[in-house]
Coordinates of N, CA, C and O in Angstrom, one line a residue:
M1 N 0.8 -1.2 0.0 CA 0.0 0.0 0.0 C 0.9 1.2 0.0 O 1.9 1.3 0.7
A2 N 0.5 2.2 -0.8 CA 1.3 3.4 -0.9 C 1.2 4.3 0.4 O 0.2 4.3 1.0
A3 N 2.3 4.9 0.7 CA 2.3 5.7 1.9 C 1.6 7.1 1.6 O 1.0 7.7 2.5
N4 N 1.6 7.5 0.4 CA 1.0 8.7 0.0 C -0.2 8.5 -1.0 O 0.1 8.1 -2.2
F5 N -1.4 8.6 -0.6 CA -2.6 8.3 -1.4 C -2.5 9.2 -2.7 O -2.9 8.7 -3.8
W6 N -2.1 10.4 -2.6 CA -2.2 11.4 -3.7 C -1.2 11.0 -4.8 O -1.4 11.4 -6.0
A7 N -0.2 10.2 -4.5 CA 0.8 9.7 -5.5 C 0.5 8.2 -5.9 O 1.3 7.7 -6.7
S8 N -0.5 7.6 -5.3 CA -0.7 6.2 -5.5 C -1.4 5.9 -6.9 O -2.0 6.7 -7.5
S9 N -1.2 4.7 -7.3 CA -1.8 4.2 -8.6 C -3.3 4.2 -8.5 O -4.0 4.3 -9.5
Q10 N -3.8 3.9 -7.3 CA -5.3 3.9 -7.0 C -5.9 5.3 -7.5 O -6.8 5.3 -8.2
R11 N -5.3 6.3 -7.0 CA -5.8 7.7 -7.3 C -5.5 8.0 -8.8 O -6.4 8.6 -9.5
L12 N -4.4 7.7 -9.3 CA -4.0 8.1 -10.6 C -4.7 7.4 -11.7 O -4.9 7.9 -12.8
H13 N -4.9 6.1 -11.5 CA -5.5 5.3 -12.6 C -6.9 4.7 -12.4 O -7.5 4.3 -13.4
W14 N -7.4 4.7 -11.2 CA -8.7 4.0 -11.0 C -9.7 4.9 -10.3 O -10.7 4.3 -9.8
Q15 N -9.6 6.2 -10.3 CA -10.7 7.0 -9.8 C -11.2 7.8 -11.0 O -10.4 8.5 -11.6
F16 N -12.5 7.7 -11.2 CA -13.1 8.3 -12.3 C -14.3 9.2 -11.9 O -15.0 8.9 -10.9
S17 N -14.5 10.3 -12.6 CA -15.7 11.1 -12.3 C -16.8 10.4 -13.1 O -16.6 9.5 -13.9
R18 N -18.0 10.9 -12.8 CA -19.2 10.3 -13.5 C -19.1 10.5 -15.0 O -19.4 9.6 -15.8
A19 N -18.6 11.7 -15.4 CA -18.5 11.9 -16.8 C -17.4 11.0 -17.5 O -17.6 10.5 -18.6
E20 N -16.3 10.8 -16.8 CA -15.3 9.9 -17.3 C -15.8 8.5 -17.4 O -15.5 7.8 -18.4
L21 N -16.6 8.0 -16.4 CA -17.1 6.7 -16.5 C -18.1 6.5 -17.6 O -18.1 5.5 -18.3
Q22 N -18.9 7.5 -17.8 CA -19.9 7.5 -18.9 C -19.2 7.5 -20.2 O -19.5 6.7 -21.2
E23 N -18.1 8.2 -20.4 CA -17.3 8.3 -21.6 C -16.7 6.9 -21.8 O -16.7 6.4 -23.0
L24 N -16.1 6.2 -20.8 CA -15.6 4.9 -21.0 C -16.6 3.9 -21.4 O -16.4 3.1 -22.3
R25 N -17.8 4.0 -20.8 CA -18.9 3.0 -21.2 C -19.3 3.2 -22.6 O -19.6 2.3 -23.4
V26 N -19.4 4.5 -23.0 CA -19.8 4.8 -24.4 C -18.8 4.3 -25.4 O -19.1 3.7 -26.4
K27 N -17.5 4.4 -25.0 CA -16.4 4.0 -25.9 C -16.5 2.5 -26.0 O -16.3 1.9 -27.1
I28 N -16.7 1.7 -24.9 CA -16.8 0.3 -25.0 C -18.0 -0.1 -25.8 O -17.9 -1.1 -26.6
E29 N -19.1 0.5 -25.7 CA -20.3 0.2 -26.4 C -20.1 0.5 -27.9 O -20.6 -0.2 -28.8
S30 N -19.4 1.5 -28.3 CA -19.2 1.9 -29.7 C -18.2 1.0 -30.4 O -18.1 1.0 -31.6
E31 N -17.4 0.2 -29.6 CA -16.5 -0.7 -30.3 C -17.2 -1.8 -31.0 O -16.8 -2.3 -32.1
N32 N -18.3 -2.3 -30.5 CA -19.1 -3.3 -31.1 C -20.6 -2.9 -31.0 O -21.4 -3.5 -30.3
P33 N -21.0 -2.0 -31.9 CA -22.4 -1.5 -31.8 C -23.4 -2.6 -32.1 O -24.5 -2.6 -31.6
D34 N -23.1 -3.5 -33.1 CA -24.0 -4.6 -33.4 C -24.3 -5.5 -32.3 O -25.4 -5.9 -32.0
T35 N -23.2 -5.9 -31.6 CA -23.4 -6.8 -30.4 C -24.2 -6.1 -29.3 O -25.0 -6.7 -28.7
A36 N -23.9 -4.8 -29.1 CA -24.6 -4.1 -28.0 C -26.1 -3.9 -28.3 O -26.9 -4.0 -27.4
Q37 N -26.4 -3.8 -29.6 CA -27.8 -3.7 -30.0 C -28.5 -5.0 -30.0 O -29.7 -5.1 -29.6
Q38 N -27.8 -6.1 -30.4 CA -28.4 -7.4 -30.4 C -28.6 -8.0 -29.0 O -29.6 -8.7 -28.8
F39 N -27.6 -7.8 -28.1 CA -27.7 -8.3 -26.8 C -27.7 -7.2 -25.7 O -26.6 -6.9 -25.2
P40 N -28.8 -6.5 -25.5 CA -28.8 -5.4 -24.5 C -28.6 -6.0 -23.1 O -29.0 -7.1 -22.8
L41 N -27.9 -5.2 -22.3 CA -27.7 -5.6 -20.9 C -28.6 -4.9 -20.0 O -29.1 -3.8 -20.3
P42 N -28.8 -5.5 -18.8 CA -29.6 -4.7 -17.8 C -28.8 -3.6 -17.2 O -27.6 -3.4 -17.6
K43 N -29.4 -2.8 -16.3 CA -28.6 -1.7 -15.7 C -27.3 -2.2 -15.1 O -27.2 -3.3 -14.6
R44 N -26.3 -1.3 -15.0 CA -25.0 -1.7 -14.5 C -25.1 -2.0 -13.0 O -24.4 -2.9 -12.5
C45 N -26.0 -1.4 -12.3 CA -26.1 -1.7 -10.8 C -26.7 -3.1 -10.6 O -26.2 -3.8 -9.7
L46 N -27.5 -3.5 -11.5 CA -28.1 -4.9 -11.4 C -27.0 -5.9 -11.7 O -26.9 -7.0 -11.1
L47 N -26.2 -5.6 -12.7 CA -25.1 -6.5 -13.0 C -24.1 -6.6 -11.9 O -23.6 -7.7 -11.5
S48 N -23.8 -5.5 -11.3 CA -22.9 -5.4 -10.1 C -23.4 -6.2 -9.0 O -22.7 -7.0 -8.3
I49 N -24.7 -6.1 -8.7 CA -25.3 -6.9 -7.6 C -25.2 -8.4 -7.9 O -24.8 -9.2 -7.0
F50 N -25.5 -8.8 -9.2 CA -25.4 -10.2 -9.6 C -24.0 -10.7 -9.4 O -23.7 -11.8 -8.8
F51 N -23.0 -9.9 -9.8 CA -21.6 -10.4 -9.7 C -21.2 -10.5 -8.2 O -20.5 -11.5 -7.9
N52 N -21.6 -9.6 -7.4 CA -21.3 -9.7 -6.0 C -21.9 -10.9 -5.3 O -21.3 -11.5 -4.5
Q53 N -23.2 -11.1 -5.7 CA -23.8 -12.3 -5.1 C -23.2 -13.6 -5.5 O -23.0 -14.5 -4.7
Q54 N -22.7 -13.7 -6.8 CA -22.0 -14.9 -7.2 C -20.7 -15.1 -6.5 O -20.3 -16.2 -6.1
L55 N -20.0 -14.0 -6.3 CA -18.7 -14.0 -5.6 C -18.9 -14.5 -4.1 O -18.2 -15.3 -3.6
V56 N -20.0 -14.0 -3.5 CA -20.2 -14.3 -2.1 C -20.6 -15.8 -2.0 O -20.2 -16.5 -1.1
K57 N -21.4 -16.3 -3.0 CA -21.8 -17.7 -3.0 C -20.5 -18.6 -3.1 O -20.4 -19.6 -2.3
L58 N -19.7 -18.3 -4.0 CA -18.4 -19.0 -4.2 C -17.5 -18.9 -3.0 O -16.9 -19.9 -2.5
G59 N -17.5 -17.7 -2.4 CA -16.6 -17.5 -1.2 C -17.1 -18.2 0.0 O -16.3 -18.8 0.8
K60 N -18.4 -18.3 0.2 CA -19.0 -19.1 1.3 C -18.7 -20.6 1.2 O -18.4 -21.3 2.1
R61 N -18.8 -21.1 -0.1 CA -18.5 -22.5 -0.3 C -17.0 -22.8 0.1 O -16.7 -23.9 0.6
M62 N -16.2 -21.9 -0.2 CA -14.7 -22.1 0.1 C -14.3 -21.5 1.4 O -13.1 -21.6 1.7
S63 N -15.1 -20.9 2.1 CA -14.8 -20.2 3.4 C -13.7 -19.2 3.2 O -12.7 -19.3 3.9
V64 N -13.9 -18.3 2.3 CA -12.9 -17.3 2.0 C -13.1 -16.1 2.9 O -14.3 -15.8 3.3
R65 N -12.1 -15.5 3.4 CA -12.2 -14.3 4.3 C -12.9 -13.1 3.5 O -12.8 -13.0 2.3
L66 N -13.5 -12.3 4.3 CA -14.3 -11.2 3.8 C -13.4 -10.2 3.1 O -13.8 -9.6 2.1
Q67 N -12.2 -10.0 3.5 CA -11.3 -9.0 2.9 C -10.9 -9.5 1.5 O -10.8 -8.7 0.6
A68 N -10.7 -10.8 1.3 CA -10.4 -11.3 0.0 C -11.7 -11.2 -0.9 O -11.5 -10.9 -2.1
L69 N -12.9 -11.4 -0.4 CA -14.1 -11.2 -1.2 C -14.2 -9.7 -1.6 O -14.6 -9.5 -2.8
A70 N -13.9 -8.8 -0.7 CA -14.0 -7.4 -1.1 C -13.0 -7.0 -2.2 O -13.3 -6.3 -3.1
T71 N -11.8 -7.6 -2.0 CA -10.8 -7.3 -3.1 C -11.2 -7.9 -4.4 O -11.0 -7.3 -5.4
A72 N -11.8 -9.1 -4.4 CA -12.3 -9.7 -5.7 C -13.4 -8.8 -6.3 O -13.4 -8.7 -7.5
Q73 N -14.3 -8.3 -5.5 CA -15.3 -7.4 -6.0 C -14.7 -6.2 -6.7 O -15.2 -5.7 -7.7
V74 N -13.7 -5.6 -6.1 CA -13.0 -4.5 -6.6 C -12.3 -4.9 -8.0 O -12.4 -4.1 -8.9
Y75 N -11.7 -6.0 -8.0 CA -11.1 -6.5 -9.3 C -12.1 -6.6 -10.4 O -11.8 -6.2 -11.5
V76 N -13.3 -7.2 -10.1 CA -14.3 -7.4 -11.1 C -14.8 -6.0 -11.6 O -14.9 -5.8 -12.8
R77 N -15.0 -5.1 -10.7 CA -15.5 -3.8 -11.1 C -14.4 -3.1 -12.0 O -14.8 -2.5 -13.0
R78 N -13.2 -3.2 -11.6 CA -12.1 -2.5 -12.3 C -12.0 -3.2 -13.7 O -11.8 -2.5 -14.7
F79 N -12.1 -4.5 -13.8 CA -12.0 -5.1 -15.1 C -13.1 -4.7 -16.0 O -12.9 -4.4 -17.2
Y80 N -14.3 -4.7 -15.5 CA -15.5 -4.3 -16.3 C -15.6 -2.8 -16.6 O -16.5 -2.5 -17.4
T81 N -14.8 -2.0 -16.0 CA -14.7 -0.6 -16.5 C -14.0 -0.5 -17.8 O -14.2 0.4 -18.6
K82 N -13.1 -1.4 -18.1 CA -12.3 -1.4 -19.3 C -12.7 -2.4 -20.4 O -12.3 -2.2 -21.5
V83 N -13.4 -3.4 -20.0 CA -13.8 -4.5 -21.0 C -15.3 -4.7 -21.0 O -16.0 -4.5 -19.9
D84 N -15.8 -5.0 -22.2 CA -17.3 -5.2 -22.3 C -17.7 -6.5 -21.7 O -17.0 -7.5 -21.8
V85 N -18.8 -6.5 -21.0 CA -19.3 -7.8 -20.3 C -19.6 -8.8 -21.4 O -19.3 -10.0 -21.1
R86 N -20.1 -8.4 -22.5 CA -20.5 -9.4 -23.5 C -19.3 -10.2 -24.1 O -19.5 -11.2 -24.7
S87 N -18.1 -9.6 -24.0 CA -16.9 -10.2 -24.7 C -16.2 -11.2 -23.8 O -15.1 -11.7 -24.2
T88 N -16.7 -11.5 -22.6 CA -16.0 -12.4 -21.7 C -16.9 -13.4 -21.1 O -18.1 -13.2 -21.2
N89 N -16.3 -14.4 -20.6 CA -17.0 -15.4 -19.8 C -17.1 -14.9 -18.4 O -16.1 -14.9 -17.7
T90 N -18.2 -14.4 -18.0 CA -18.3 -13.8 -16.7 C -17.9 -14.7 -15.5 O -17.2 -14.3 -14.6
Y91 N -18.3 -16.0 -15.6 CA -18.0 -16.9 -14.5 C -16.5 -17.1 -14.4 O -15.9 -17.2 -13.3
L92 N -15.8 -17.1 -15.5 CA -14.4 -17.3 -15.5 C -13.7 -16.1 -14.9 O -12.7 -16.2 -14.1
V93 N -14.2 -14.9 -15.2 CA -13.7 -13.6 -14.7 C -13.9 -13.6 -13.1 O -13.0 -13.2 -12.4
L94 N -15.1 -14.0 -12.7 CA -15.3 -14.1 -11.2 C -14.4 -15.0 -10.5 O -13.8 -14.7 -9.5
A95 N -14.2 -16.2 -11.1 CA -13.3 -17.2 -10.4 C -11.9 -16.7 -10.4 O -11.2 -16.8 -9.4
T96 N -11.5 -16.1 -11.5 CA -10.1 -15.5 -11.6 C -9.9 -14.4 -10.6 O -8.9 -14.4 -9.9
A97 N -10.9 -13.5 -10.5 CA -10.8 -12.4 -9.5 C -10.7 -12.9 -8.1 O -9.9 -12.4 -7.3
L98 N -11.5 -13.9 -7.8 CA -11.4 -14.5 -6.4 C -10.1 -15.2 -6.1 O -9.5 -15.0 -5.1
Y99 N -9.6 -15.9 -7.1 CA -8.3 -16.6 -6.9 C -7.2 -15.5 -6.7 O -6.4 -15.7 -5.8
L100 N -7.2 -14.5 -7.5 CA -6.1 -13.5 -7.4 C -6.3 -12.7 -6.1 O -5.3 -12.4 -5.4
A101 N -7.5 -12.4 -5.7 CA -7.7 -11.7 -4.4 C -7.3 -12.6 -3.2 O -6.7 -12.0 -2.3
C102 N -7.5 -13.9 -3.3 CA -7.1 -14.8 -2.2 C -5.5 -14.7 -2.1 O -5.0 -14.7 -1.0
K103 N -4.9 -14.7 -3.3 CA -3.4 -14.7 -3.3 C -2.9 -13.4 -2.7 O -2.0 -13.3 -1.9
M104 N -3.6 -12.3 -3.1 CA -3.1 -10.9 -2.7 C -3.4 -10.7 -1.2 O -2.6 -10.0 -0.5
E105 N -4.4 -11.3 -0.7 CA -4.8 -11.1 0.7 C -4.2 -12.1 1.6 O -4.5 -12.2 2.8
E106 N -3.3 -12.9 1.1 CA -2.5 -14.0 1.8 C -3.5 -15.0 2.5 O -3.2 -15.4 3.7
S107 N -4.5 -15.4 1.8 CA -5.3 -16.5 2.2 C -5.5 -17.4 1.1 O -6.6 -17.6 0.5
P108 N -4.4 -18.0 0.6 CA -4.4 -18.7 -0.7 C -5.3 -20.0 -0.6 O -5.3 -20.7 0.4
H109 N -5.9 -20.2 -1.7 CA -6.7 -21.5 -1.9 C -6.1 -22.1 -3.2 O -5.8 -21.4 -4.2
H110 N -6.0 -23.4 -3.2 CA -5.5 -24.1 -4.4 C -6.4 -23.8 -5.6 O -7.6 -23.9 -5.5
I111 N -5.8 -23.6 -6.7 CA -6.6 -23.3 -7.9 C -7.5 -24.5 -8.3 O -8.6 -24.3 -8.8
R112 N -7.1 -25.7 -8.1 CA -8.0 -26.9 -8.4 C -9.2 -26.9 -7.5 O -10.3 -27.2 -8.0
V113 N -9.1 -26.5 -6.3 CA -10.3 -26.5 -5.4 C -11.2 -25.4 -5.8 O -12.4 -25.6 -5.9
L114 N -10.7 -24.2 -6.2 CA -11.5 -23.1 -6.6 C -12.2 -23.5 -7.9 O -13.4 -23.2 -8.1
V115 N -11.5 -24.1 -8.9 CA -12.1 -24.5 -10.1 C -13.2 -25.5 -9.9 O -14.3 -25.5 -10.5
D116 N -13.0 -26.5 -9.0 CA -14.0 -27.5 -8.7 C -15.3 -26.9 -8.2 O -16.4 -27.2 -8.6
H117 N -15.1 -26.0 -7.2 CA -16.3 -25.3 -6.6 C -17.0 -24.5 -7.7 O -18.2 -24.5 -7.7
A118 N -16.2 -23.8 -8.5 CA -16.9 -22.9 -9.5 C -17.6 -23.8 -10.6 O -18.7 -23.4 -11.0
R119 N -17.0 -24.9 -10.9 CA -17.6 -25.8 -11.9 C -18.9 -26.4 -11.4 O -19.9 -26.5 -12.1
N120 N -19.0 -26.7 -10.1 CA -20.2 -27.3 -9.5 C -21.3 -26.2 -9.3 O -22.5 -26.5 -9.3
M121 N -20.9 -25.0 -9.2 CA -21.8 -23.9 -9.0 C -22.4 -23.3 -10.2 O -23.6 -23.0 -10.3
W122 N -21.6 -23.1 -11.2 CA -22.0 -22.4 -12.4 C -22.0 -23.3 -13.7 O -21.4 -24.3 -13.7
P123 N -22.8 -22.9 -14.7 CA -22.9 -23.7 -15.9 C -21.6 -23.7 -16.7 O -20.8 -22.8 -16.6

């Protein structure tokens, strides 16, 4: 963790105003307008709630610490600010975020265990 927040990468690269976020979302939508029109998404807040619920379900099965779950939620949000939801396998992103968060928060879980739980939980 950086000693000075004002010089940290968190502030410099991952804090957006509402206008900047809207601009990023429009840019992502404009990259594939046909896909965006053919497969409309629900509101962003509903997607975020769904992602968080799925992470919590997987975390409870594996008895992951809350700090690691919170870190995984941040990773998923950050990832989907730069990448379109339609272009990824959401369940794979969730499992990857949880695995990386467990490693970062020093509560590691073996990748095979995580993949087995994710495979049993999701299609």
